[in-house]
Coordinates of C-alpha atoms in Angstrom, one line a residue:
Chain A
X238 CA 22.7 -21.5 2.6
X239 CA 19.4 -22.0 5.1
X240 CA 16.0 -21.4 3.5
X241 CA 15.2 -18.3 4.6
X242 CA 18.3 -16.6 3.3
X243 CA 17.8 -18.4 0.0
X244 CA 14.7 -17.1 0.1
X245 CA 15.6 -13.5 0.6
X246 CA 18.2 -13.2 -1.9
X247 CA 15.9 -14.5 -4.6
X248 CA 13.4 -12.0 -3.4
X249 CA 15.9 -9.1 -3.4
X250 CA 17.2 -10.2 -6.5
X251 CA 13.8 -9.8 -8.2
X252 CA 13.2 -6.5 -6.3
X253 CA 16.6 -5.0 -8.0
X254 CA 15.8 -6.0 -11.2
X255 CA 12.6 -4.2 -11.0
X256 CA 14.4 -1.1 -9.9
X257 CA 16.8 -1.7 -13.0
X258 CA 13.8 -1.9 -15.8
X259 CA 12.3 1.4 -13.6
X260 CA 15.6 3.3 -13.8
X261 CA 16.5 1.9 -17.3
X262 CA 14.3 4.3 -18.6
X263 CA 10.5 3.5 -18.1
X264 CA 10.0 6.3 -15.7
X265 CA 6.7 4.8 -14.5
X266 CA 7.4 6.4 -11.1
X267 CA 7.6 9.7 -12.2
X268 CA 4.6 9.9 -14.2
X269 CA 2.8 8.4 -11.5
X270 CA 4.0 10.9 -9.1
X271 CA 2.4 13.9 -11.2
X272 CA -0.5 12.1 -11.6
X273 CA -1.1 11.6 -7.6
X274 CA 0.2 15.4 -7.5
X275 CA -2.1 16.7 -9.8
X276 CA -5.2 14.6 -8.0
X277 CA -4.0 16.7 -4.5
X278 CA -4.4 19.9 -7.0
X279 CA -8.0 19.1 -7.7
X280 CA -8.8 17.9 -4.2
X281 CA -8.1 21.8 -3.5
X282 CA -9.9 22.8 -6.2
X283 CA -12.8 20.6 -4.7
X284 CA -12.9 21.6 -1.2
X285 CA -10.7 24.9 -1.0
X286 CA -10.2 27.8 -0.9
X287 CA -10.6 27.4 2.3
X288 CA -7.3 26.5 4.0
X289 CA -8.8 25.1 7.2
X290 CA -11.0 23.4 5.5
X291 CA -8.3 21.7 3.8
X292 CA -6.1 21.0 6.5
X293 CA -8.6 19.6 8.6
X294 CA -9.2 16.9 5.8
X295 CA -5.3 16.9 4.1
X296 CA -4.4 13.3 6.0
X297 CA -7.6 11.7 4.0
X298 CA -6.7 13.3 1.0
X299 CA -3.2 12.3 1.4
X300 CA -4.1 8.8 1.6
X301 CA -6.6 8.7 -0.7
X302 CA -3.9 10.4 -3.3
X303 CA -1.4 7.3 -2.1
X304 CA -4.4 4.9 -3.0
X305 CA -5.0 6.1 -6.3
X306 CA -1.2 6.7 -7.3
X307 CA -0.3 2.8 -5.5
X308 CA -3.4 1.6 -7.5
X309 CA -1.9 2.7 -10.8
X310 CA 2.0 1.6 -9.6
X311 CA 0.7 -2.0 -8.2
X312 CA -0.9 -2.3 -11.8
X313 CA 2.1 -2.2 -13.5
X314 CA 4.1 -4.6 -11.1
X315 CA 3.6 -7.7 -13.2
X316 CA 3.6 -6.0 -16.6
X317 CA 7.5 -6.2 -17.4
X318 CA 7.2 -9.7 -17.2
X319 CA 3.9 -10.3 -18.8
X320 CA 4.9 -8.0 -22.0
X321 CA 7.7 -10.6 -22.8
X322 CA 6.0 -14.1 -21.0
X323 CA 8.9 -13.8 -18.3
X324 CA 6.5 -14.8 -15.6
X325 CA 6.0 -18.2 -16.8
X326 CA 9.7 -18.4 -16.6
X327 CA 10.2 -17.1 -13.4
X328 CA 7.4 -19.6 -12.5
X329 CA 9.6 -22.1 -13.8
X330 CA 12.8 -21.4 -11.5
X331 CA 13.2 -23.6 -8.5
X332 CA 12.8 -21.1 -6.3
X333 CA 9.9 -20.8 -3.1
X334 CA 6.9 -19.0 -4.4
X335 CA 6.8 -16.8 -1.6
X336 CA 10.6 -15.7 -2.7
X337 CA 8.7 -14.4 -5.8
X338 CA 5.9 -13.0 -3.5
X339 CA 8.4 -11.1 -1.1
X340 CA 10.6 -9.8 -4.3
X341 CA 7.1 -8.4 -6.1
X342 CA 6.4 -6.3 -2.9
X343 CA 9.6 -5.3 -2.0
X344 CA 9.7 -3.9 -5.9
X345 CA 5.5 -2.4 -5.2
X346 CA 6.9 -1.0 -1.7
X347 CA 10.0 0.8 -3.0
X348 CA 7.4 2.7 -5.1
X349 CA 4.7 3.3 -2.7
X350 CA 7.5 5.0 -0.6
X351 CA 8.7 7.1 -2.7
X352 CA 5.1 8.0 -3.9
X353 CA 4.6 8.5 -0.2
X354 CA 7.1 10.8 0.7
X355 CA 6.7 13.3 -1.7
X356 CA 3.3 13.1 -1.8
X357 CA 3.5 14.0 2.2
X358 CA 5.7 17.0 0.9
X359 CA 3.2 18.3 -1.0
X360 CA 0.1 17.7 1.3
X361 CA 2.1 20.2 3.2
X362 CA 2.5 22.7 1.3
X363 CA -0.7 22.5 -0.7
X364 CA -2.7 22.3 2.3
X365 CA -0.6 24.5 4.6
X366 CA 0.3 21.9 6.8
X367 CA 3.2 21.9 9.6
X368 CA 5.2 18.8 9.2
X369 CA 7.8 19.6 11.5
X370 CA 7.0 17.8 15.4
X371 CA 5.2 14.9 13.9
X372 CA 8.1 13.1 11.6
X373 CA 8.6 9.8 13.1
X374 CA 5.1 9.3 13.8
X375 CA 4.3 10.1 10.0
X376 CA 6.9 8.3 8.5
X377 CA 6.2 5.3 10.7
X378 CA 2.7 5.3 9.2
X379 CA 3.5 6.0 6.0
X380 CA 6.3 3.0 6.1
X381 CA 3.3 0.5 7.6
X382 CA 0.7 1.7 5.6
X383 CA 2.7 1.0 2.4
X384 CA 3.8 -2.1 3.7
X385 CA 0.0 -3.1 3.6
X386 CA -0.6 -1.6 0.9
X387 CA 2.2 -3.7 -1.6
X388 CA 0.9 -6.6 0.6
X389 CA -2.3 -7.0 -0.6
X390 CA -1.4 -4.8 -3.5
X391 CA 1.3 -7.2 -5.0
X392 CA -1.5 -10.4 -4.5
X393 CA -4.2 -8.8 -6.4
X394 CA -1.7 -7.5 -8.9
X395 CA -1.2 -11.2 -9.5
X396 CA -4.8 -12.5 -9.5
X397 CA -5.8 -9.8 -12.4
X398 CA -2.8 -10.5 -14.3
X399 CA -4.0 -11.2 -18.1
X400 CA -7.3 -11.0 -17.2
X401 CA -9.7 -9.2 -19.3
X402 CA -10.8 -5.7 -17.6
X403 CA -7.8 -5.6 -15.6
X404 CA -7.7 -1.8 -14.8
X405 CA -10.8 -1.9 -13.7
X406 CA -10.8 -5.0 -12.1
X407 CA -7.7 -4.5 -10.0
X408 CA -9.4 -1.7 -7.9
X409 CA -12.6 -3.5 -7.7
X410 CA -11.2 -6.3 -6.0
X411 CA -8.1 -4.1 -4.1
X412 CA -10.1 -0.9 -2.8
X413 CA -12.5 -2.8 -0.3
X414 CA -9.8 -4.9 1.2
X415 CA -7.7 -2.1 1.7
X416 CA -10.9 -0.2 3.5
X417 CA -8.6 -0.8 7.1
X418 CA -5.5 0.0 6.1
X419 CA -6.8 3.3 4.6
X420 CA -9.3 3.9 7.8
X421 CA -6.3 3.2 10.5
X422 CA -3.8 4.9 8.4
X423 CA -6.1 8.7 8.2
X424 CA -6.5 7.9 11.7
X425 CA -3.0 7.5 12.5
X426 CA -2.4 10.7 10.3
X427 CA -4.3 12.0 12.0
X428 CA -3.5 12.2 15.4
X429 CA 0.3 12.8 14.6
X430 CA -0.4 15.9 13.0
X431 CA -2.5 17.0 16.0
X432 CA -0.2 16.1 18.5
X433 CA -1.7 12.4 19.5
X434 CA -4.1 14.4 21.5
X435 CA -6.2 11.2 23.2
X436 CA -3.5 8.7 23.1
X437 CA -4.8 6.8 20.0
X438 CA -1.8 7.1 17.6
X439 CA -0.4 3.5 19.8
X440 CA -3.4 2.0 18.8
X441 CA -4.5 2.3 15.1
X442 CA 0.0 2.1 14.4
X443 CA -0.8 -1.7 16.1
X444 CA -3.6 -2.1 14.2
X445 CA -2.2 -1.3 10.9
X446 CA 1.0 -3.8 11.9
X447 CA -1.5 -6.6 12.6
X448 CA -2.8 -5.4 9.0
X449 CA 0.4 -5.9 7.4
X450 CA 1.3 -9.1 8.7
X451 CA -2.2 -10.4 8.2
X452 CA -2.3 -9.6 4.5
X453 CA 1.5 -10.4 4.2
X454 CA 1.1 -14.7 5.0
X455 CA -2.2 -13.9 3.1
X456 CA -0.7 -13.3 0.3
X457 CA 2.6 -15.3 0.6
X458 CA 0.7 -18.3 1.0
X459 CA -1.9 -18.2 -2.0
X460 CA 0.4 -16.5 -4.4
X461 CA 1.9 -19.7 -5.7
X462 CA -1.2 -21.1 -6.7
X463 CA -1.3 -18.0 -9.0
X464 CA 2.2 -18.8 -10.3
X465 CA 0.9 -22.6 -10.9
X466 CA -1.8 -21.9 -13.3
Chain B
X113 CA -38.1 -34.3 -6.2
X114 CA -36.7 -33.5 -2.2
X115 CA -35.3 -30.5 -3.5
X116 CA -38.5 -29.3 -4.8
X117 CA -40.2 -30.4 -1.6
X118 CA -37.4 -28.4 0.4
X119 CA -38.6 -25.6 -1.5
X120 CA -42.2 -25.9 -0.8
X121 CA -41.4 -26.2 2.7
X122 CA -38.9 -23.0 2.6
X123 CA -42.4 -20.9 0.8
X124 CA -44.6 -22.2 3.7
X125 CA -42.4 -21.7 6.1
X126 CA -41.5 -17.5 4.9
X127 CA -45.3 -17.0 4.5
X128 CA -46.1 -18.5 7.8
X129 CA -43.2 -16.3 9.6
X130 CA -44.4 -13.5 7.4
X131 CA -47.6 -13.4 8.7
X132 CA -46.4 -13.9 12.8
X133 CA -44.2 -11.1 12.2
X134 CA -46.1 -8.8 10.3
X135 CA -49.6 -9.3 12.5
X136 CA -49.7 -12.1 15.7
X137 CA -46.5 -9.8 17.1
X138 CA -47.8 -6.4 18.8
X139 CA -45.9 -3.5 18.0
X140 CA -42.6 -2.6 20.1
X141 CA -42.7 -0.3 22.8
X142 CA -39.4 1.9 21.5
X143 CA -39.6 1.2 18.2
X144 CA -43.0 0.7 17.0
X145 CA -44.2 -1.2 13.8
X146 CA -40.3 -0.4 12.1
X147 CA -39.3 -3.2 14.5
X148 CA -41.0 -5.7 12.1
X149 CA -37.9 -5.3 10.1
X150 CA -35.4 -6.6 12.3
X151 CA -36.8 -10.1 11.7
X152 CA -36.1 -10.0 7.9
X153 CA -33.2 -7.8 8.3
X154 CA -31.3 -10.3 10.9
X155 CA -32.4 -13.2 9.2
X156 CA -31.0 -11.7 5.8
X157 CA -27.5 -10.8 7.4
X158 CA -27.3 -14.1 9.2
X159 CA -27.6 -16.2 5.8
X160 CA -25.2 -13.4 4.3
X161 CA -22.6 -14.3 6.7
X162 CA -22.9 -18.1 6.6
X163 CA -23.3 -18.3 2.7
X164 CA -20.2 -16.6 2.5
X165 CA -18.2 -18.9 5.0
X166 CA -19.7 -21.7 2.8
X167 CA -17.6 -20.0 0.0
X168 CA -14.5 -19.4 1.6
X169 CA -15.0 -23.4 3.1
X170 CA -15.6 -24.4 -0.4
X171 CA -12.2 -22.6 -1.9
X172 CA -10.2 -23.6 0.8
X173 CA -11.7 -27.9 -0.2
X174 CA -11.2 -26.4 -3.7
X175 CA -7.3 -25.6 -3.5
X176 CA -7.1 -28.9 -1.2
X177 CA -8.7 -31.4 -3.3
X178 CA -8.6 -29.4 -6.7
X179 CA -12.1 -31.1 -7.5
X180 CA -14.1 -28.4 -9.2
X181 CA -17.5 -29.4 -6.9
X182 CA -16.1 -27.6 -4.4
X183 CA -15.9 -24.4 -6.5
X184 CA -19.6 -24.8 -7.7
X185 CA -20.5 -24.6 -3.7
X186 CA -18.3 -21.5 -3.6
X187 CA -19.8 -19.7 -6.5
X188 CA -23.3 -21.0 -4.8
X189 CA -22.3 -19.1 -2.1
X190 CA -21.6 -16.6 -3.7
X191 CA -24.1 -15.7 -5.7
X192 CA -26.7 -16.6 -2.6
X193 CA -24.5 -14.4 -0.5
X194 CA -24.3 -11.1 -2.5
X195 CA -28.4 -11.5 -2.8
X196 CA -28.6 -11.9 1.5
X197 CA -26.3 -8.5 1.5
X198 CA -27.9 -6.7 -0.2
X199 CA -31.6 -7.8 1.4
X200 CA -29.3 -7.2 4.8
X201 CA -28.8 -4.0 4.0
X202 CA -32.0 -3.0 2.4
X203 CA -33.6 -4.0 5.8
X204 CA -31.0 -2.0 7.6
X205 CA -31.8 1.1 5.7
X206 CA -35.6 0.9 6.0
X207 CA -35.6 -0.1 10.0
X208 CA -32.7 2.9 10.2
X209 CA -34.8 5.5 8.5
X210 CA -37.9 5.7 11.2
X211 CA -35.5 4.2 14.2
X212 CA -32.4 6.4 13.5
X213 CA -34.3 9.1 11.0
X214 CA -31.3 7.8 8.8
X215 CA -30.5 5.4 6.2
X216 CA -27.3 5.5 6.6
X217 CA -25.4 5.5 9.8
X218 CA -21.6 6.0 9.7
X219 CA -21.7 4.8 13.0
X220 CA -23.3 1.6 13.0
X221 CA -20.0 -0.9 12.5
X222 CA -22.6 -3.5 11.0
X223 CA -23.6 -1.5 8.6
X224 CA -20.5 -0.4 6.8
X225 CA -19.0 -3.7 7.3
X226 CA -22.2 -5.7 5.5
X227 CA -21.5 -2.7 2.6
X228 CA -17.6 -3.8 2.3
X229 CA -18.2 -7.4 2.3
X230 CA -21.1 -6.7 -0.6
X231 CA -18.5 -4.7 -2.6
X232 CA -15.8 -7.7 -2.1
X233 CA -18.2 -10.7 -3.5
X234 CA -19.1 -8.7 -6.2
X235 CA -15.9 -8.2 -6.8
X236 CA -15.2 -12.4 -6.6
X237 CA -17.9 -12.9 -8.8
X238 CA -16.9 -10.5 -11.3
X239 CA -13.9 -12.4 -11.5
X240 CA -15.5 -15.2 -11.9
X241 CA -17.2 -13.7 -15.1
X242 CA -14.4 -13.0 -16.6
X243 CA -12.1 -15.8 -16.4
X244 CA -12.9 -18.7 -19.1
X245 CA -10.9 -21.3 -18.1
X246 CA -12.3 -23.5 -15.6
X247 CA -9.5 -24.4 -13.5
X248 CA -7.6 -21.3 -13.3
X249 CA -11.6 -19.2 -12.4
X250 CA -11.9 -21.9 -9.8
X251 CA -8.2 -21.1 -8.0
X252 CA -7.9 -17.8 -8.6
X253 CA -11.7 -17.6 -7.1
X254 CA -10.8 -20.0 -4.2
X255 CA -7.6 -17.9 -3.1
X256 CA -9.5 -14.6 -3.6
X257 CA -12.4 -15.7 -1.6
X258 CA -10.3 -16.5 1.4
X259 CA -8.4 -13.5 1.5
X260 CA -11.7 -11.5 1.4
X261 CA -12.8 -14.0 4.1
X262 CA -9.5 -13.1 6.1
X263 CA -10.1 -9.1 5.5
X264 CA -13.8 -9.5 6.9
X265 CA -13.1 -9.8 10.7
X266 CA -10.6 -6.9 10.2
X267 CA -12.7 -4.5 8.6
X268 CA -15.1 -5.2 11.6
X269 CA -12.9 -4.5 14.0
X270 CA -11.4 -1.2 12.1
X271 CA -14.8 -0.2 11.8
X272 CA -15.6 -0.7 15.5
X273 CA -12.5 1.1 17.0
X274 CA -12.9 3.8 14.0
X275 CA -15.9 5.6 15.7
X276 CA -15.5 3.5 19.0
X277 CA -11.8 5.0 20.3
X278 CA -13.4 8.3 22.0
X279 CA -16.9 8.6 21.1
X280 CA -19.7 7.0 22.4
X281 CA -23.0 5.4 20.4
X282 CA -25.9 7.6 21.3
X283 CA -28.4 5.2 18.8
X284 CA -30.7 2.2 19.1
X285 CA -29.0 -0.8 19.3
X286 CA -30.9 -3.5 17.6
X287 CA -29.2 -5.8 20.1
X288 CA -31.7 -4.4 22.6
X289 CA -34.0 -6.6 20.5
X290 CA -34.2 -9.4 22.5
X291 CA -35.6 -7.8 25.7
X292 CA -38.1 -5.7 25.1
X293 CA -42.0 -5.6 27.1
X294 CA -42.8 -8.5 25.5
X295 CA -39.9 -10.8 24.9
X296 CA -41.4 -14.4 24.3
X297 CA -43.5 -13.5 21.2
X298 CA -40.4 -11.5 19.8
X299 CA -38.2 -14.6 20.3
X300 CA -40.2 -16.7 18.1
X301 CA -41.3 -14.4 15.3
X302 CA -37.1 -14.1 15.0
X303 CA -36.5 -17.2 15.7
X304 CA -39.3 -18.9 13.2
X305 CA -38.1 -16.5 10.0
X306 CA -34.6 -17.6 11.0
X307 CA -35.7 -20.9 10.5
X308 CA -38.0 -20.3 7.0
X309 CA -35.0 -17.9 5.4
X310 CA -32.6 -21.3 6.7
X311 CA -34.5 -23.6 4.8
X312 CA -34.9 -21.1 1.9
X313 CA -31.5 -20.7 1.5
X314 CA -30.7 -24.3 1.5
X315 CA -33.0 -24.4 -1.4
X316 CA -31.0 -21.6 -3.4
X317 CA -28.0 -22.9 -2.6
X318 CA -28.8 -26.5 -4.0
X319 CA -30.4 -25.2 -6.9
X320 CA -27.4 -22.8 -7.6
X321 CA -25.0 -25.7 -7.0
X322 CA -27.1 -27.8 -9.5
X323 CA -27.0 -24.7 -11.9
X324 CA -23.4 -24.2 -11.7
X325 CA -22.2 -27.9 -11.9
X326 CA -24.8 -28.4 -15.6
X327 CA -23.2 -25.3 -17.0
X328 CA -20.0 -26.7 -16.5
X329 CA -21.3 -29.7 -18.5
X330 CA -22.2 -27.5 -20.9
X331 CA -18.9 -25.9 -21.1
X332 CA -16.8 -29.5 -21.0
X333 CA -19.5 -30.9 -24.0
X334 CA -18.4 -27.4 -25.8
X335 CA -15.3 -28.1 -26.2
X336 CA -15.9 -31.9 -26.9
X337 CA -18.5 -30.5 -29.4
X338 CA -16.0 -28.6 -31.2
X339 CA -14.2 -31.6 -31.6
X340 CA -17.1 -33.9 -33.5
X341 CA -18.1 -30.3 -35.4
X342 CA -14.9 -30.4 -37.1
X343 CA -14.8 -33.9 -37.7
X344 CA -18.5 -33.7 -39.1
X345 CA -16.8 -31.2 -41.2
X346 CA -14.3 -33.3 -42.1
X347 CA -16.5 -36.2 -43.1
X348 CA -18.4 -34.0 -45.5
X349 CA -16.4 -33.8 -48.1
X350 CA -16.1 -36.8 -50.9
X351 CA -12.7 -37.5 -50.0
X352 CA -13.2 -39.1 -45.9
X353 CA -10.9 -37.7 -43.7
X354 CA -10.8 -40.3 -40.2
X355 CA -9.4 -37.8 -37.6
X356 CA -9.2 -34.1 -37.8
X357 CA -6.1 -32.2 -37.8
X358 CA -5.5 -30.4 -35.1
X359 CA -5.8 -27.2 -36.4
X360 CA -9.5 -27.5 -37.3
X361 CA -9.8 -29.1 -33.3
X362 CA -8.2 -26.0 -32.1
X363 CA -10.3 -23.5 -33.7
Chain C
X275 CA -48.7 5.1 10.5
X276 CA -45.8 6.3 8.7
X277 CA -43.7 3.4 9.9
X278 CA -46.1 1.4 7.9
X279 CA -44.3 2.3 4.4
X280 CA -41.0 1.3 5.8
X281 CA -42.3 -1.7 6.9
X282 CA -44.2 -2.4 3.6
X283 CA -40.9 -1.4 1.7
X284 CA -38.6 -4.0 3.5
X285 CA -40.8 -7.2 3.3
X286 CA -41.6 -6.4 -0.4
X287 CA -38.4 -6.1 -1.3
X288 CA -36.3 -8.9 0.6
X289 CA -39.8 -11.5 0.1
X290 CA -40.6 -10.4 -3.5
X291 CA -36.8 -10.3 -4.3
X292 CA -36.0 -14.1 -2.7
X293 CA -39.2 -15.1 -4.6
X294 CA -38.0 -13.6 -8.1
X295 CA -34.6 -14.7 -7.1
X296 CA -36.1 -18.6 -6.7
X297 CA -38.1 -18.2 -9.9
X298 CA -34.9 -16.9 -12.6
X299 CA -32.6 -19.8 -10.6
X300 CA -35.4 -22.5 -11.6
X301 CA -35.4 -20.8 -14.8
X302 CA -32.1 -21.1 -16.0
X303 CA -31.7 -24.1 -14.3
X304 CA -34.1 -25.7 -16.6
X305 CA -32.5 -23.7 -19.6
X306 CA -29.3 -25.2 -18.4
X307 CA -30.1 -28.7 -18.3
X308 CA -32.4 -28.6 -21.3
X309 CA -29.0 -27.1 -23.2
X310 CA -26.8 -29.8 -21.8
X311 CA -29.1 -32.5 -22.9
X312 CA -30.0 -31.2 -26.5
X313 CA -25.7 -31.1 -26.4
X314 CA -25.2 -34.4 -25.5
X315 CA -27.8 -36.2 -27.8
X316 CA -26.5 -34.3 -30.7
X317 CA -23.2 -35.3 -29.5
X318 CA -24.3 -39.0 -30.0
X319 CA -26.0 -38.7 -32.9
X320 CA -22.9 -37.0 -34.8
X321 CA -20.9 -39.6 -34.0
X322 CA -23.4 -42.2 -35.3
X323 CA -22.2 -43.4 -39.0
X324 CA -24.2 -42.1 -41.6
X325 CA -25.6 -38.4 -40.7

């Protein structure tokens, strides 16, 4: 079997058993779901009742919404293994680090898409918003924005792991490295609700891919130093 | 002793450049006395930017070499660097407010990049704060350090095409600084508190170095002090004990 | 001069705050190294027989 295969199928093997411990029962997702629902509530309550109001700003407040709800599922990426010292073991198989890395996000990604979707849902019909000619644009951005997001979401994960002040830690050091992703992903929002009106969509989806890949060898090349500690 | 002299030469030099910028340089023609600023402001930002490549340099040695020198000239950094933001931006904010009639301007790209990059080595040396063990502060500083270093030249560029892609800048562009009526004078007084901040932060940074690399002393003859503590302990009592048990080492 | 103020504000800040910057580093420099030494003779001295 050639490296990168090897690779993969030690990444998707850590992926699935993520998705196992999530559907055996620890509902994570869920709550997490209501949480980022109820923040789109009280954005409403903040800026409404004015509906145009709120649609002009819904694809910030979407995002925003993603942030905090990806914040809290990034979090708990690591904390199945940590509660019972499994990282040290899965430190210990000889496997590449960046299989590890790859399986961590894919597991952080599945989330944040989920999260994403229905979030996207209920932006619309919170903030009266009309989905309908702008799907593959939006689910383009909300696919690379994730991507980016359990990128550099899944690294810091690792870095605050057992360290004291974790929960607020993690966002201290995540929120201003994301500051791109969340800026090109509004923007790309943006413009595909309205149509792409001065041709800009192109450009912030590129930006947000160079983001993605950026962050991804970021973070696949630094997180076994992590795992050697 | 040359680090003291250093010093002396870094005070001489700021009140020297002080003075040139504040009262030898007339006034500009756009801009007035606010102008004055920009010589502290760039020189701040410059030092900013360069203290923190020193840190992402000295984490990159740091995971290289794994000698823990190299993270004391990253944490130098650092500490020098959040201290140059933040006097970046507080000269930003007072040259903005009578240039702009704004402290704060969304659309200045510098601006709101200089506020990210304080918010991300406050974050590193949070981090720093609260991880004891030496070796494991120093990698997970090192690797967090470079991707904050990575993330810098994209939030710039976000920032830029963020209010760049179909509006144009209608404000003062402190670039402009360098040719205005009387351009030679203005060259040096920016030039000279270039040089005095320079030699100023070379200063800090050796001093910050020197601080970081005693405390670590400190920490290593901690733990060694533990060590004779409990041994002293163990002496005390009629019965001599030679070595302690590990148990009284550990605690 | 309004722009005076300004001016005033952002050379006592940035000088005033490199100067009291300079001053606490020298400070607990000296703490530091004072600490480390008091450390290390106490270090030899425990290990001397008969204290």
């Amino acid at each position: 079997m050639s490296g990168l295969a090897r690779t993969a199928t030690v990444a998707l093997a850590i992926a699935r058993k993520d998705a196992v411990a999530e559907l055996r029962g620890k509902h994570a997702t869920t709550s997490t779901l209501f949480f980022a629902a109820v923040v789109l509530l009280l954005f409403g309550f903040a800026l409404g009742p004015d509906t145009r109001r709120l649609a002009e700003a819904a694809p910030g407040l979407l995002w925003l919404a993603i942030v905090f709800a990806g914040l809290l599922a990034v979090g708990r990426l690591h904390l199945v293994e940590t509660d019972d010292g499994a990282l040290e073991q899965l430190a210990l198989y000889p496997v590449d680090r960046r299989a590890i890395y790859a399986g961590k996000a894919v597991s952080g990604l599945a989330a944040m898409l989920i999260l994403g979707i229905v979030l996207l849902g209920v932006v619309a019909v919170l903030y009266g918003i009309d989905l309908a000619g702008a799907w593959p644009a939006l689910v383009l951005t909300l696919v690379l924005g994730c991507i980016g997001f359990a990128a550099v979401g899944t690294f810091y994960a690792g870095v605050t792991v057992r360290m004291r002040a974790r929960e607020v830690m993690l966002p201290l050091l995540m929120l201003p490295v994301i500051a791109p992703l969340l800026l090109a992903a509004v923007k790309a929002t943006a413009a595909a609700l309205a149509g792409d009106p001065f041709g800009e969509l192109a450009a912030w989806l590129q930006l947000l891919a160079g983001y993605d890949l950026v962050m991804l060898i970021a973070g696949g090349a630094t997180y076994g130093f992590l795992l050697e500690e | 002793m040359k680090t003291r002299a250093l010093g002396m030469v870094g005070l001489l030099a700021v009140v020297i450049a002080a003075i040139f910028g504040l009262f030898v340089v007339p006034p500009d023609a756009n801009q007035g006395d606010a102008q004055r600023i920009m010589y502290v402001h760039v020189a701040s930002a410059w030092l900013a930017y360069l203290s923190f490549g020193v840190t992402a340099l000295g984490g990159l040695l740091f995971l290289w070499k794994r000698d823990l020198r190299f993270d004391a000239v990253a944490l130098a950094g650092a500490e020098v660097g959040v201290m140059f933001t933040a006097f970046a931006i507080w000269g930003g904010m007072m040259w903005g407010k009578p240039v702009w009639g704004t402290f704060w301007q969304w659309e200045d790209p510098r601006l709101t990049t200089t506020a990210l990059l304080l918010a991300l080595y406050v974050g590193y040396l949070l981090l720093r704060h609260l991880t004891d063990d030496p070796m494991r502060r120093a990698t997970r500083a090192a690797i967090v350090g470079l991707v904050a270093a990575v993330d810098i030249p994209i939030v710039h560029f976000s920032v830029v095409w963020w209010r760049g892609l179909h509006q144009t800048a209608t404000f003062g562009d402190p670039a402009k600084l360098l040719h205005p009526s009387a351009p030679l004078l203005f060259v040096v007084a920016l030039m000279g508190m270039l040089t005095a901040f320079t030699i100023v932060w070379a200063y800090l940074m050796i001093r910050r170095y020197q601080l970081a690399r005693t405390a670590w002393q400190i920490e290593e003859h901690g733990r060694l002090g533990r060590i004779s503590a409990a041994r002293q302990a163990a002496v005390r009592p009629v019965r001599p004990v030679a070595e302690p048990h590990p148990e009284e080492v550990g605690s | 001069m309004n722009d005076a103020l300004f001016v005033i504000a952002g050379y006592g800040v940035i000088l005033g705050g490199l100067a009291v910057y300079a001053v606490t580093l020298a400070r607990r420099l000296r703490a530091a190294r004072e600490e480390s030494l008091r450390i290390r003779r106490d270090a030899r001295q425990g290990s001397e027989p008969g204290r």
